[in-house]
Coordinates of C-alpha atoms in Angstrom, one line a residue:
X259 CA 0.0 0.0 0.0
X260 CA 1.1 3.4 -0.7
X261 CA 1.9 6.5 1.3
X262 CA -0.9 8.4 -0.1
X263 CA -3.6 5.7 0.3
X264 CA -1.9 5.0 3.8
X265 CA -2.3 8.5 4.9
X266 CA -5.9 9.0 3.3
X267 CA -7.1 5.6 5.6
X268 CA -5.2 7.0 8.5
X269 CA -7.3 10.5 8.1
X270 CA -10.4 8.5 7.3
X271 CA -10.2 6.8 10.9
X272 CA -9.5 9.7 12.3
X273 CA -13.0 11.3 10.7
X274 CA -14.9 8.2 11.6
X275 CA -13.7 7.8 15.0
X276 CA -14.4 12.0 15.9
X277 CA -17.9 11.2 14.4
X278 CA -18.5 8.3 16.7
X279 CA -18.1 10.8 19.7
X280 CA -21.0 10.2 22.7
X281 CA -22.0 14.3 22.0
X282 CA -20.8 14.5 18.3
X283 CA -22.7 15.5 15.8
X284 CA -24.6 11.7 15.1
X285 CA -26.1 12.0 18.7
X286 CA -28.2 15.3 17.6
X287 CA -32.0 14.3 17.8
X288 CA -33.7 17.8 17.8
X289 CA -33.4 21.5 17.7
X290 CA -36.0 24.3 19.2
X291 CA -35.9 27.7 18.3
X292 CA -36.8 29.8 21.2
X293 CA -39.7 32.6 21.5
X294 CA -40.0 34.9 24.4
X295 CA -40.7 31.4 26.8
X296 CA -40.4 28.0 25.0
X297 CA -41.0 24.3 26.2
X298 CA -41.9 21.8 23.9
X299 CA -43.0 18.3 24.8
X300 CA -39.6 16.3 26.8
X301 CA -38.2 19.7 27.4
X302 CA -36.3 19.9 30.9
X303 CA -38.4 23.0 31.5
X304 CA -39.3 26.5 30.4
X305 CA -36.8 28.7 28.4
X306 CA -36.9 32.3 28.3
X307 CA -35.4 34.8 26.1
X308 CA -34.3 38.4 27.7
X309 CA -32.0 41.1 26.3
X310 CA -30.1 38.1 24.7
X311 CA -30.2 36.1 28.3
X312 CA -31.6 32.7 27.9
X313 CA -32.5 31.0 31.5
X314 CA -34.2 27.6 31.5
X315 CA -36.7 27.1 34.2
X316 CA -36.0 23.1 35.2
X317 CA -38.9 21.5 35.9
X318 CA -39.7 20.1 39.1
X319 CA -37.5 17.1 40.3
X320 CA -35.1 17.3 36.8
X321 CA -31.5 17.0 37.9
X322 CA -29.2 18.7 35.6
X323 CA -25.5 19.6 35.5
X324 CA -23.3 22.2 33.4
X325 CA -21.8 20.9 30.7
X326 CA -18.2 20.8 30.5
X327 CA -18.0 23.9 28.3
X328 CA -20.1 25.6 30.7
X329 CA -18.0 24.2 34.0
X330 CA -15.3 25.6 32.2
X331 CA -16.5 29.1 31.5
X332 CA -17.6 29.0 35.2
X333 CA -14.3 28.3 36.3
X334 CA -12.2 30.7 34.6
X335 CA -14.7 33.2 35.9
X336 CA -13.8 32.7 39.1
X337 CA -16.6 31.4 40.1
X338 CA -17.8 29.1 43.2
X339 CA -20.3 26.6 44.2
X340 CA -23.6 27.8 44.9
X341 CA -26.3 30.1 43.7
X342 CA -24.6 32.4 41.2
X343 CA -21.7 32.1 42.4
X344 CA -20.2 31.4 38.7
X345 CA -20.2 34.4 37.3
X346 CA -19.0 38.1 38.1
X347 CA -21.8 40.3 39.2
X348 CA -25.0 39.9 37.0
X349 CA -22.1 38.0 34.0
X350 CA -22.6 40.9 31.6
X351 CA -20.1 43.1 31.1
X352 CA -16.5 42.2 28.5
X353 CA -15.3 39.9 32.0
X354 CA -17.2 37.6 32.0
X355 CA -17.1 34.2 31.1
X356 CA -13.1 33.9 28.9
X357 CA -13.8 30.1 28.9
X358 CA -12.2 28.3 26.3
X359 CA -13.3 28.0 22.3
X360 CA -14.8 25.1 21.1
X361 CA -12.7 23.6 18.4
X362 CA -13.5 22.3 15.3
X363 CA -11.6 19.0 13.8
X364 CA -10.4 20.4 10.2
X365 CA -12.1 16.7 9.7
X366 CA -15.6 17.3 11.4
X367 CA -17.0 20.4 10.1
X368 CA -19.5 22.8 12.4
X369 CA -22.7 23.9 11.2
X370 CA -21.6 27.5 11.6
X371 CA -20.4 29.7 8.9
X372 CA -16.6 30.1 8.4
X373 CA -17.0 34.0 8.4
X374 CA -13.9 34.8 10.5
X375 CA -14.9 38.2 12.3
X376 CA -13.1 41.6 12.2
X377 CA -11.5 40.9 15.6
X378 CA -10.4 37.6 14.8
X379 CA -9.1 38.6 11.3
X380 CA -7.3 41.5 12.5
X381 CA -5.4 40.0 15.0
X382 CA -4.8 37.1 12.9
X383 CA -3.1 39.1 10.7
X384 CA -1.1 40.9 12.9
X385 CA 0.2 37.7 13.9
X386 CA -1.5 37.8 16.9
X387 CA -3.4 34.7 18.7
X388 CA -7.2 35.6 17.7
X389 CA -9.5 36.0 21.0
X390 CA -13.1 36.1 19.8
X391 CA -15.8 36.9 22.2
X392 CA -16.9 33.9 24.5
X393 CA -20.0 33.3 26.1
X394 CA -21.5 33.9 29.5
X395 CA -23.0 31.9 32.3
X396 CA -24.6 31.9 35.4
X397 CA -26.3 29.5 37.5
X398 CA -29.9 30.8 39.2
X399 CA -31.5 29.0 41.8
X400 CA -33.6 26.6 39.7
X401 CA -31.7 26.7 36.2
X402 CA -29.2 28.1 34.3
X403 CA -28.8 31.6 32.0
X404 CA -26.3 32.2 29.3
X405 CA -25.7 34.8 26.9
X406 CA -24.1 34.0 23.2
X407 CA -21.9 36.0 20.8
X408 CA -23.2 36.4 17.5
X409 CA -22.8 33.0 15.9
X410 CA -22.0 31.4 18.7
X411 CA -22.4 27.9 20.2
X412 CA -22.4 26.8 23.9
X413 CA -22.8 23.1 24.9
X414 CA -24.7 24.4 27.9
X415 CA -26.0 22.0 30.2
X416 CA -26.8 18.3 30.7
X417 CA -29.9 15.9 31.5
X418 CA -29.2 12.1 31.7
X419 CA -27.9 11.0 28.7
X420 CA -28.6 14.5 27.1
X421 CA -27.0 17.3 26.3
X422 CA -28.8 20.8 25.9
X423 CA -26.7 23.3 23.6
X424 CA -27.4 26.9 23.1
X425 CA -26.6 28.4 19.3
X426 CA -27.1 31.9 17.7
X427 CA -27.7 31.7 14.2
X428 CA -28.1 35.1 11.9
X429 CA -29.9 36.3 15.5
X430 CA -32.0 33.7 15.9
X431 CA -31.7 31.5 19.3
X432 CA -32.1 28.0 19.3
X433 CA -31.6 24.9 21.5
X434 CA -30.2 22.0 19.9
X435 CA -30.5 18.6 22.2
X436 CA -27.7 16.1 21.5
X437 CA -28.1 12.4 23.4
X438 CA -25.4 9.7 23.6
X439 CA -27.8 6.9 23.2
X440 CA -29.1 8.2 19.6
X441 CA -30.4 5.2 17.4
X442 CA -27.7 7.4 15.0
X443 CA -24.9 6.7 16.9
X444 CA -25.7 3.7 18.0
X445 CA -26.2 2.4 14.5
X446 CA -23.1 4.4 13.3
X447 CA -20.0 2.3 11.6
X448 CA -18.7 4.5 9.0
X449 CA -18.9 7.2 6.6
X450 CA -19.1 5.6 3.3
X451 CA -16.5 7.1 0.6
X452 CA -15.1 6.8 -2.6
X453 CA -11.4 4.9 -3.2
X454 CA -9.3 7.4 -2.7
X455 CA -7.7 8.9 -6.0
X456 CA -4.4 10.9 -6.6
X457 CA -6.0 12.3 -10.0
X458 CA -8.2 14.2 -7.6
X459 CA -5.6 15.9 -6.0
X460 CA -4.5 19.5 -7.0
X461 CA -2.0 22.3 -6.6
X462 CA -3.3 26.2 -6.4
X463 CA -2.8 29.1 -5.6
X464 CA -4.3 31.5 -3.2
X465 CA -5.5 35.3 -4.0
X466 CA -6.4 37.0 -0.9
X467 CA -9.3 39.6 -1.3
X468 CA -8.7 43.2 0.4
X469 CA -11.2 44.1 2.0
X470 CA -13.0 40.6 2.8
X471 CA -16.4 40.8 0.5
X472 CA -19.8 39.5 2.2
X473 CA -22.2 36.8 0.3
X474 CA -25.3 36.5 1.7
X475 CA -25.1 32.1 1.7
X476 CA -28.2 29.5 2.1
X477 CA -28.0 26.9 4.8
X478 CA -29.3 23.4 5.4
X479 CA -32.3 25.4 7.2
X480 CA -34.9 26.2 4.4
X481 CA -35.6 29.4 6.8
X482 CA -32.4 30.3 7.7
X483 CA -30.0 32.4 5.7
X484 CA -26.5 33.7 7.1
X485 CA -23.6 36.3 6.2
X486 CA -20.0 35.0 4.9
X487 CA -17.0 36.7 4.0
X488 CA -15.0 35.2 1.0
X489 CA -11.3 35.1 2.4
X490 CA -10.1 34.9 -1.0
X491 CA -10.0 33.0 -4.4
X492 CA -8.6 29.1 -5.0
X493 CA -7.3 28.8 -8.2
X494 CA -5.8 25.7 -10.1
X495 CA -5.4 23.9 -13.4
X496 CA -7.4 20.3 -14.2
X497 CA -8.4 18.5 -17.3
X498 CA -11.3 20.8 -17.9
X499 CA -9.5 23.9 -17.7
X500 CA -8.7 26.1 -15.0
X501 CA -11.1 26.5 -11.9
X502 CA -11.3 28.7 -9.9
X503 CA -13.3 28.9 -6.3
X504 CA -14.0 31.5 -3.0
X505 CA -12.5 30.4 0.0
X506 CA -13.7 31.6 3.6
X507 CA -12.0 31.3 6.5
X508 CA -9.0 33.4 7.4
X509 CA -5.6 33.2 5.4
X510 CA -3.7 33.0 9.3
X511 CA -6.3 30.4 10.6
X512 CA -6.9 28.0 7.9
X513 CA -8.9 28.5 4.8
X514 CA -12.0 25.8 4.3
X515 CA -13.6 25.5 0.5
X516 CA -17.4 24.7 0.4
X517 CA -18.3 23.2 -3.4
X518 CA -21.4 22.0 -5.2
X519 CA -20.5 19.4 -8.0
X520 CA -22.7 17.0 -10.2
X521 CA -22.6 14.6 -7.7
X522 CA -24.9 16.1 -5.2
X523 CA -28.3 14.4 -4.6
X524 CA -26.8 11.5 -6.3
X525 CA -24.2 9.8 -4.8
X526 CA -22.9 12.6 -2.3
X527 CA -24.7 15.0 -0.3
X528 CA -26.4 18.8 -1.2
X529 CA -22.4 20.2 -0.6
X530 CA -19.1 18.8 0.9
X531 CA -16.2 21.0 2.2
X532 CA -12.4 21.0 2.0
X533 CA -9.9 22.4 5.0
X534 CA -7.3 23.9 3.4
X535 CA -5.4 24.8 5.7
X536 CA -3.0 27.7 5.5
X537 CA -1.3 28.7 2.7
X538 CA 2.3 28.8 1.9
X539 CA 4.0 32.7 2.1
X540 CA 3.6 32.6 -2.1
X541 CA 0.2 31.3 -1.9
X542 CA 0.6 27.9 -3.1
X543 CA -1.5 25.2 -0.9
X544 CA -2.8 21.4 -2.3
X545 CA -6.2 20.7 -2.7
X546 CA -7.4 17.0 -2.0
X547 CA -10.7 16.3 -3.1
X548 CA -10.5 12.9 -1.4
X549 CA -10.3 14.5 1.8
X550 CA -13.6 16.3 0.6
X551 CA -16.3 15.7 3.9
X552 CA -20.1 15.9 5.1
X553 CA -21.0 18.9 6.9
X554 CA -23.4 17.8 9.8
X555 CA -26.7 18.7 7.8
X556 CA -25.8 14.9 5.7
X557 CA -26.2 13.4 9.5
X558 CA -29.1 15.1 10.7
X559 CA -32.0 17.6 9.8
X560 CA -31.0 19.7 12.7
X561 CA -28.2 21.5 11.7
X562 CA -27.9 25.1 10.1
X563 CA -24.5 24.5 8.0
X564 CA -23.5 26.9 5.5
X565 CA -23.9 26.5 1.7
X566 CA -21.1 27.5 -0.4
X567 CA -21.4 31.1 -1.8
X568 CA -23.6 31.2 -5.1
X569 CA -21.3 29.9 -7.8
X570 CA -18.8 27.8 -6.1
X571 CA -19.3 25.0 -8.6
X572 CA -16.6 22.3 -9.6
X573 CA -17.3 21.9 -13.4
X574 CA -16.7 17.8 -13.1
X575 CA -18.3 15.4 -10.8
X576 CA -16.2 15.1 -7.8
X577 CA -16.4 11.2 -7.4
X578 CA -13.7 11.2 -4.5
X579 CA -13.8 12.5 -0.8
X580 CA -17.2 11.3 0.9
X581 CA -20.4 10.0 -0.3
X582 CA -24.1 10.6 1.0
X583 CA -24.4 9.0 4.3
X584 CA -27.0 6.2 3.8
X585 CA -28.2 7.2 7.4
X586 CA -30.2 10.3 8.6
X587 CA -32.1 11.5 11.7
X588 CA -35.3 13.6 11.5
X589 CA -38.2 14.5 13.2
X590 CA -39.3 11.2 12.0
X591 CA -36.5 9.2 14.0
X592 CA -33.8 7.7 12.3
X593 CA -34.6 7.2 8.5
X594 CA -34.3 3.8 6.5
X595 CA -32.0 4.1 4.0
X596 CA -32.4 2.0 0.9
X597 CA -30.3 1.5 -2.6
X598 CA -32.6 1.2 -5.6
X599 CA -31.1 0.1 -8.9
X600 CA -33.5 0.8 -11.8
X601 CA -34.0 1.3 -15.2
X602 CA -37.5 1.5 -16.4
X603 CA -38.9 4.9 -18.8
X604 CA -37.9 7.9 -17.0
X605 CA -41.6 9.3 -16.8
X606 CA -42.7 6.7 -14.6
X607 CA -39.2 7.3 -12.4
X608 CA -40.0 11.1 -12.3
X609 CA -43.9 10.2 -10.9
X610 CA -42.6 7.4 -8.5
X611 CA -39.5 8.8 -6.7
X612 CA -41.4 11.3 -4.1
X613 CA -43.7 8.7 -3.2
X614 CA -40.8 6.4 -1.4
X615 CA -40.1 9.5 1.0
X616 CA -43.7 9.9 1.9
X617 CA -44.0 6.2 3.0
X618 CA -41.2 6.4 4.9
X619 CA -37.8 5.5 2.8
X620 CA -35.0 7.2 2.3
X621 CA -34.2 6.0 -1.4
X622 CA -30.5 6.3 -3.1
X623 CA -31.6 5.5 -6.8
X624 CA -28.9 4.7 -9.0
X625 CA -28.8 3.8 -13.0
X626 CA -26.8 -0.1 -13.4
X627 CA -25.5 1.0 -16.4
X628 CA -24.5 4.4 -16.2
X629 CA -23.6 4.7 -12.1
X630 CA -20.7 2.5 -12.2
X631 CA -18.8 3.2 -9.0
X632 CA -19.4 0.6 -6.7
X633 CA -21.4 1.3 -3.1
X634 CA -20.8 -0.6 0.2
X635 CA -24.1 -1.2 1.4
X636 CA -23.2 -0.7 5.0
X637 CA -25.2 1.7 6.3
X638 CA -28.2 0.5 3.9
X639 CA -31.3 -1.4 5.3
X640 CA -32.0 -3.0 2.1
X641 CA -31.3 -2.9 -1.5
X642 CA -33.4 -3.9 -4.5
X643 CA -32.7 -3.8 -8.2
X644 CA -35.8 -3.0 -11.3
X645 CA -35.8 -3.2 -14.8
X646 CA -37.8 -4.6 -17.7
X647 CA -35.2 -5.2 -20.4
X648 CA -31.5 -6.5 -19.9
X649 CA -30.3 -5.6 -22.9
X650 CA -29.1 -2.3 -22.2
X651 CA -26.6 -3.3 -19.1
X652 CA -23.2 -4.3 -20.5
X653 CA -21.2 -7.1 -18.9
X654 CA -19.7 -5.1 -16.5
X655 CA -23.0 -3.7 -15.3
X656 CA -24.8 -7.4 -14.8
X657 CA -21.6 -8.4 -12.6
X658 CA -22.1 -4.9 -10.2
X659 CA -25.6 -6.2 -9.9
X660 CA -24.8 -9.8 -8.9
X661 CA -22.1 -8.4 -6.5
X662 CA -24.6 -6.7 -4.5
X663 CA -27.2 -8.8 -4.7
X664 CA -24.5 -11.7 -3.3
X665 CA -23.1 -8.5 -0.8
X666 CA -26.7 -8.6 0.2
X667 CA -27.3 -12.2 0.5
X668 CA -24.2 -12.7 2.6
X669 CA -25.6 -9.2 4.8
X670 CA -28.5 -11.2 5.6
X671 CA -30.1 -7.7 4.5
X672 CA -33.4 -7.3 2.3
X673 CA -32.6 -7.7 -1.3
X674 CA -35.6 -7.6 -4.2
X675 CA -35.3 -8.2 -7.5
X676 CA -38.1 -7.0 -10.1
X677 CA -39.1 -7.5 -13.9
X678 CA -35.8 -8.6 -15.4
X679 CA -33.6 -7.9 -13.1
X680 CA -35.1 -10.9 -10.9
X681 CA -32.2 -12.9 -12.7
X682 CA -29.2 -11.1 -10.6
X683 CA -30.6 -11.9 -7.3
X684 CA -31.4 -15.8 -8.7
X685 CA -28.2 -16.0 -9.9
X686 CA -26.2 -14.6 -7.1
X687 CA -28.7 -17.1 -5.0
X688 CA -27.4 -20.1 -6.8
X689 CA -23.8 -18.8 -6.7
X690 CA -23.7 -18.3 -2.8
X691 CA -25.4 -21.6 -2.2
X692 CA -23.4 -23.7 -4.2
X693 CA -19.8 -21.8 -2.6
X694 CA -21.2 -22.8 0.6
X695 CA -21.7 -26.8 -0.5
X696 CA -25.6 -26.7 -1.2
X697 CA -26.6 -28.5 -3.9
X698 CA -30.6 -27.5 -4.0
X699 CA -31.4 -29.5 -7.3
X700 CA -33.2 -26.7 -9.1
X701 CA -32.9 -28.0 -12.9
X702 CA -36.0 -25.1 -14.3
X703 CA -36.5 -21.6 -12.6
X704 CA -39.9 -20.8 -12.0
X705 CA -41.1 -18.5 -14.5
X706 CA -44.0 -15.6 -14.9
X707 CA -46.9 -16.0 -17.0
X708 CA -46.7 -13.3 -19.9
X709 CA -49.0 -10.5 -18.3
X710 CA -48.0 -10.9 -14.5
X711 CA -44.7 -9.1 -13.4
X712 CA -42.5 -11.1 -11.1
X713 CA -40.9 -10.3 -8.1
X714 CA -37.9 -12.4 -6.0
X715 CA -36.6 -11.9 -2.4
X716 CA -34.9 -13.2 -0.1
X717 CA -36.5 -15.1 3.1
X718 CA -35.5 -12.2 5.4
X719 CA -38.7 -10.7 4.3
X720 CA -42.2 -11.8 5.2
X721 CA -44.2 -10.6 2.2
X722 CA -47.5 -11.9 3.2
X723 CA -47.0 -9.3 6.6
X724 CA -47.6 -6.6 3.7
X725 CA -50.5 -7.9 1.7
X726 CA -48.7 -9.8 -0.8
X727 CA -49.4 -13.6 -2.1
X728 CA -46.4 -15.8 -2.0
X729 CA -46.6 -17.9 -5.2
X730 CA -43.6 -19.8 -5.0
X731 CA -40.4 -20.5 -2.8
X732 CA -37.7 -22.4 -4.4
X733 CA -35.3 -24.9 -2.7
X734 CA -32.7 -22.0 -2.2
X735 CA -35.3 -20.1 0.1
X736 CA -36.1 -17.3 -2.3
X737 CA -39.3 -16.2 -2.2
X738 CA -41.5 -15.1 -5.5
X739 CA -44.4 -12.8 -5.8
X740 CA -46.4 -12.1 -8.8
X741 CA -48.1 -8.7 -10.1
X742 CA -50.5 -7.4 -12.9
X743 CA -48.7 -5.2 -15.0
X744 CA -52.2 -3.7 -15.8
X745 CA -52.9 -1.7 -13.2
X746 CA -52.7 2.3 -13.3
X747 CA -49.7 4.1 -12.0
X748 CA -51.2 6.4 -9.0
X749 CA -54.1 5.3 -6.7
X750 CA -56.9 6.8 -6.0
X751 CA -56.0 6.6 -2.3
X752 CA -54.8 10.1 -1.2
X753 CA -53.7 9.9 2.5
X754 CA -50.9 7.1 3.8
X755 CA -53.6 6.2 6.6
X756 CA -55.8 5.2 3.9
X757 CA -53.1 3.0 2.4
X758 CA -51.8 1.3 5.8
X759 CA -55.9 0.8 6.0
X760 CA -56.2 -1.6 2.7
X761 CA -52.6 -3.5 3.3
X762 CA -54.3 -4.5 7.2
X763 CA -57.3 -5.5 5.5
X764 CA -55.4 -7.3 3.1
X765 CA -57.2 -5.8 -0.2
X766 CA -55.8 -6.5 -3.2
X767 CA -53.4 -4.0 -4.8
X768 CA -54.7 -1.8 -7.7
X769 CA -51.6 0.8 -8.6
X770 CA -48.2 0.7 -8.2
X771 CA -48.2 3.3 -6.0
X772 CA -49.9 0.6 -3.4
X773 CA -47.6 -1.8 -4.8
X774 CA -44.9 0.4 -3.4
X775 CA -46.6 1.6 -0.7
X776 CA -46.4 -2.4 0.3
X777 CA -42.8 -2.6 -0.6
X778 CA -41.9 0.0 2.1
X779 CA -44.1 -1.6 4.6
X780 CA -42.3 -4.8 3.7
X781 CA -38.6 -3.4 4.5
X782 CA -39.5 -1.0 7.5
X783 CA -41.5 -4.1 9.2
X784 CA -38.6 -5.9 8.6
X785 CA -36.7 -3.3 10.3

C-alpha cells in the first residue's frame, strides 16, 4: 500500500472515529428555536429569552448539571459553588465568562459559517493569537442563564444521557438537544466514501481579497439564511480547464472551500467541504478532493451549516472525498436508508421517486449502467434492483448487480429483484449456495406468465405481513411474488392512513403506488 492511500485511511479513521463521539454531531435528535418562553413536549423545563439572556426554568425534580463547556466558562470566571456564584456580578459586562473556544476538527466540520470576524481577522493578521468573544454563564437557583456571541455555540447543560446546547444563528436562538444513546450513533460504523484517488488531487494558488467581501449564503435550514465573507480565491489547473473557487475562513487560521459538483443528490450529499489549511507565504496550498467531507446537515436535519457562496461549482463530478451518508435522523426518528437500482422509462421514475419518502424510505436511486462506482451497502437497510429489459446493461453492469445482490445475500439484508432484473438476485442465490456446498437441485426456474410481473426476495422478508401472495419459494429459500402489469400508475387513495388501512385489510393491490406503498411496509416491518 502506498503513502498516499496510507495517509488517506489514516485520516479517514481519524473522521470516523471524531464522528462516533458520545456528544458528536450523530447523537443530535432535535433543535427548538426559542420565543419569548419556549418548552416543547420532553423539554427539561421553560426557556426564556431576555435582552439576549436565555434561563431555563427546570422543571420540578429534573437534575441537571453544566456541561463541560459551561463548567469551564464557570471556572475561569472565578466562580464558586452555589447560587450564582459562577459568574462576576449579573455576567454581563466584557469579563465575563473567557472560557475556552470550542474547536472544530479540520475533519468534522460545524454547522456555523466560516466568516472569520473583524476581531479575529485583524489579529490574525497581525500575527497575533485571535480572542473572539466567549459566552457567558450563570447559575440561578432553579436553572441556568447564558448569553451568546453572534454566531456562537455553547454546549450548555446536561440531563441524563442529554446534552442541551445553546446556538445563535443570523440572531436567531435556538436549543439544539444532543443524546449519547441516539439510534444514529448507536447504528453508526462508517462514513461511506469513494477509493481514494491521486487524479483528484491539485496544486493552487491563493488570491487574498482586500477588503474581505460579504455573500449572503443559504444553509441546510430552508428558513435560515446567514452572512459569509470570502477570504479569497482558489485557483488551479485540471483536465477541464482552469477553476477557480471562494475560500472563507482566514488566510492565518486556515482557509475551508465549500463546493457543489454533479454529484450532489446522487451519490454525495447537497455540498461537501475541504480544509485547506493555510497557505504557503507565495500562496501555493494542495487541494485534496479525497479528503472532501459531510458537513453535519448529511447526518441530521437539525443543523444550520452553511452553503457554499452562489457559484462555487466544480465543473466535473467530484467522485472522491465522501459519499451521501446512507443514514439520517429527522423528526421522524432515524430514517431507513435503501439502494434502488432501476431502469424503467424515465416518466414513470419522475412520478414514482417522491412517493418512497412519503411512506417512509429514504431512497438512493442509481442507473446499473450508467452509475458504475461501486457502493458498500453498510449503512443500507436494504437494497433492490428494477428493470424490464436487460439488454441495455453491459457485462460489467450485470456483474455490479450480482455483486450486490450476493453482498446482500451474505448481509442477511433485504434484497428484491423486479421484472428482469429478478435474474441477478437468482443468480447470485445459486452462486452463494453452491460456494457454501448446497446442492438445491433446481434444474428449471420458475417463471411468470406473460401478463404478471415477477418479483424475488430473499427469506429475510415476510411478504404476506404486507399484503402480498407468495406464489412460490424455491429450494434456495427465495421467495416469488407475482403482479399485474395492468394496473394504473397512482391510486386513487390520497392519504398514507388510507393506504396502511387496505394493506391491514389485506385488499388486493390496484396501482403501483400501493404496490410500493407495500414494498416499504415490507422493508421497514422488517426493520
Amino acid at each position: 500500500m502506498n503513502q498516499f492511500v496510507t495517509e488517506w485511511n489514516t485520516w479517514r479513521d481519524s473522521r470516523n472515529s471524531a464522528l462516533a463521539k458520545p456528544f458528536g454531531w450523530l447523537s443530535v435528535v432535535g433543535l427548538h428555536w426559542l420565543d419569548q418562553e419556549s418548552t416543547w413536549p420532553g423539554a427539561p423545563g421553560t426557556f426564556t429569552l431576555s435582552d439576549g439572556w436565555v434561563t431555563v426554568a427546570l422543571e420540578s425534580g429534573t437534575k441537571a448539571g453544566p456541561a463541560a463547556e459551561t463548567f469551564d466558562l464557570m471556572s475561569r470566571a472565578g466562580g464558586a459553588a452555589g447560587n450564582g456564584g459562577a459568574a462576576a456580578g449579573n455576567g454581563a459586562g466584557n469579563g465575563a465568562g473567557s472560557g475556552v473556544t470550542r474547536a472544530t476538527s479540520p475533519s468534522v466540520p460545524s454547522d456555523t459559517s466560516t466568516m472569520p470576524t473583524v476581531t479575529e481577522r485583524l489579529a490574525a493578521e497581525d500575527g497575533a493569537e485571535p480572542t473572539p468573544e466567549r459566552p457567558q454563564v450563570r447559575v440561578e437557583d432553579n436553572g441556568f442563564s447564558a448569553h451568546l456571541p453572534a454566531g456562537g455555540s455553547l454546549n450548555w447543560f446536561t440531563v441524563g444521557s442529554v446534552l442541551y446546547e445553546l446556538i445563535d444563528r443570523g440572531g436567531r436562538i435556538g436549543v439544539r438537544v444532543r443524546d449519547s444513546k441516539s439510534p444514529l450513533l448507536g447504528k453508526f460504523f462508517e462514513v461511506p466514501a469513494f477509493d481514494p484517488d491521486p487524479d483528484f488531487v491539485f496544486l493552487g494558488r491563493f488570491t487574498r481579497f482586500d477588503p474581505f467581501p460579504t455573500h449572503t449564503i443559504e444553509t441546510a435550514q430552508e428558513d435560515l439564511r446567514l452572512q459569509t465573507q470570502a477570504a479569497g480565491t482558489v485557483t488551479f489547473e485540471t483536465k477541464q480547464g482552469e477553476v477557480s473557487l471562494l475560500a472563507t475562513g482566514c488566510p492565518k487560521t486556515g482557509l475551508q472551500l465549500d463546493f457543489h459538483d454533479g454529484t450532489n443528490g446522487k451519490t454525495t450529499s447537497a455540498w461537501r467541504t475541504i480544509d485547506l489549511g493555510v497557505p504557503n507565504q507565495d500562496g501555493s496550498l494542495v487541494i485534496d478532493f479525497n479528503r472532501a467531507v459531510n458537513y453535519p446537515f448529511a447526518f441530521t436535519s437539525f443543523a444550520t451549516c452553511p452553503a457554499p457562496i452562489e457559484g462555487n461549482v466544480v465543473p466535473f463530478d467530484v467522485t472522491a472525498g465522501e459519499r451521501r451518508p446512507p443514514f439520517f435522523y429527522s423528526e421522524a426518528g432515524i430514517n431507513v436508508p435503501f439502494l434502488f437500482y432501476v431502469w424503467w422509462d424515465e416518466g414513470s421514475a419522475e412520478v414514482t421517486r417522491p412517493w418512497y419518502s412519503r411512506f417512509g424510505l429514504d431512497i438512493t436511486i442509481l442507473n446499473p449502467a450508467q452509475d458504475e462506482e461501486k457502493v458498500s451497502l453498510v449503512g443500507f437497510d436494504g437494497v433492490a434492483m428494477s428493470g424490464g429489459d436487460l439488454a441495455p446493461l453491459g457485462r460489467k453492469a450485470r456483474s455490479r448487480l450480482i455483486d450486490v445482490a450476493t453482498e446482500a445475500l451474505t448481509s442477511r439484508i433485504p434484497v428484491i429483484g423486479i421484472g428482469a432484473y429478478t435474474a441477478f438476485v437468482i443468480q447470485a442465490q445459486r452462486e452463494l449456495r453452491s460456494q457454501q456446498g448446497y446442492d438445491d437441485g433446481i434444474d428449471a426456474e420458475y417463471e411468470a406468465s406473460a401478463d404478471r410481473l415477477l418479483i424475488v426476495m430473499n427469506n429475510e422478508l415476510e411478504p404476506t405481513k404486507a399484503g402480498f401472495d407468495v406464489v412460490h419459494e424455491d429450494a434456495s429459500g427465495l421467495l416469488y411474488v407475482e403482479m399485474p402489469f395492468d394496473i394504473p400508475l397512482e391510486s386513487e387513495r390520497t392519504e398514507v392512513e388510507d393506504f396502511a388501512a387496505a394493506m391491514e385489510a389485506k385488499s388486493p393491490i390496484t396501482s403501483w403506488q400501493e404496490f410500493d406503498y407495500r414494498m416499504v411496509a415490507l422493508i421497514r416491518h422488517h426493520r
